[in-house]
Coordinates of C-alpha atoms in Angstrom, one line a residue:
M1 CA -14.6 6.4 0.6
T2 CA -11.8 5.5 -1.8
D3 CA -11.9 3.8 -5.1
T4 CA -10.1 0.9 -3.7
Q5 CA -13.0 0.5 -1.2
N6 CA -15.7 1.4 -3.7
L7 CA -14.7 -1.2 -6.4
P8 CA -15.4 -4.3 -4.3
K9 CA -18.7 -2.6 -3.2
L10 CA -19.7 -2.0 -6.8
L11 CA -19.1 -5.8 -7.6
S12 CA -20.8 -6.9 -4.6
G13 CA -24.0 -4.9 -5.2
R14 CA -23.4 -2.6 -2.1
I15 CA -23.3 0.5 -4.4
D16 CA -24.9 1.1 -7.7
L17 CA -22.6 3.4 -9.4
W18 CA -18.9 4.3 -9.6
V19 CA -17.6 7.5 -11.2
A20 CA -14.1 7.4 -12.6
G21 CA -12.0 9.2 -15.2
A22 CA -11.6 7.5 -18.6
N23 CA -7.9 6.7 -17.9
S24 CA -7.9 6.6 -14.1
G25 CA -10.9 4.2 -13.8
P26 CA -9.5 1.2 -16.0
Y27 CA -6.1 1.8 -14.4
K28 CA -7.4 1.6 -10.7
A29 CA -9.6 -1.4 -11.5
A30 CA -6.6 -3.2 -13.1
R31 CA -4.5 -2.3 -10.0
E32 CA -7.0 -3.8 -7.9
G33 CA -6.9 -7.0 -9.9
L34 CA -10.5 -6.3 -11.5
Q35 CA -9.4 -5.7 -15.1
G36 CA -12.3 -6.7 -17.4
K37 CA -14.8 -7.0 -14.4
I38 CA -15.7 -3.3 -14.6
K39 CA -17.2 -1.8 -17.8
S40 CA -18.3 1.6 -18.7
V41 CA -22.0 2.1 -19.2
L42 CA -22.0 5.9 -19.6
T43 CA -19.6 8.5 -20.8
A44 CA -20.0 12.2 -21.0
G45 CA -18.0 15.4 -22.1
D46 CA -15.6 16.3 -24.6
P47 CA -13.0 13.8 -25.4
K48 CA -10.5 16.6 -25.4
D49 CA -11.4 17.2 -21.9
S50 CA -11.0 14.8 -18.9
Q51 CA -13.9 12.4 -19.6
M52 CA -15.7 10.7 -16.7
Y53 CA -17.3 7.3 -16.6
V54 CA -20.2 5.8 -14.6
A55 CA -20.1 2.1 -13.9
C56 CA -23.0 0.3 -12.4
N57 CA -23.2 -2.8 -10.4
P58 CA -24.6 -5.8 -12.3
S59 CA -27.9 -5.6 -10.6
V60 CA -28.9 -2.0 -12.0
S61 CA -31.3 -2.7 -14.5
D62 CA -30.9 -2.2 -18.4
D63 CA -33.7 0.4 -18.2
T64 CA -32.0 2.5 -15.7
V65 CA -28.7 2.4 -17.6
K66 CA -30.8 3.4 -20.8
K67 CA -32.3 6.3 -18.8
L68 CA -28.9 7.5 -17.4
N69 CA -27.6 7.5 -21.1
D70 CA -30.6 9.2 -22.5
A71 CA -30.4 11.9 -19.9
V72 CA -26.7 12.6 -20.6
H73 CA -27.3 12.6 -24.3
A74 CA -30.2 15.0 -23.9
M75 CA -27.9 17.2 -21.7
E76 CA -25.1 17.3 -24.6
K77 CA -27.8 18.1 -27.4
D78 CA -29.5 20.8 -25.5
G79 CA -26.2 22.3 -24.4
T80 CA -26.5 21.9 -20.6
S81 CA -23.3 19.9 -20.3
A82 CA -21.3 22.6 -22.2
K83 CA -22.9 25.2 -19.9
I84 CA -21.9 23.3 -16.8
G85 CA -18.4 22.4 -18.1
A86 CA -17.8 26.0 -19.1
K87 CA -18.2 27.1 -15.2
Y88 CA -15.2 25.1 -14.4
K89 CA -12.7 26.1 -17.2

């Protein structure tokens, strides 16, 4: 599936998450006329590297979003994110 196909699916609740780059995600949403309708709920990684964002459809509970954020923060704190990232440098 392409981002062009997944953005409307996210908004309609057909998919729960959309992962996009920090720059490319907002650009693609705006290009599809969805500027302001998609918001980042989770970010990960070193800002000097290419950050990725996860967007959730509105029906994803606040509790689930919190769990996702907590998991990412725990991975950053314990070094798991850095270890994974180092494999791809």
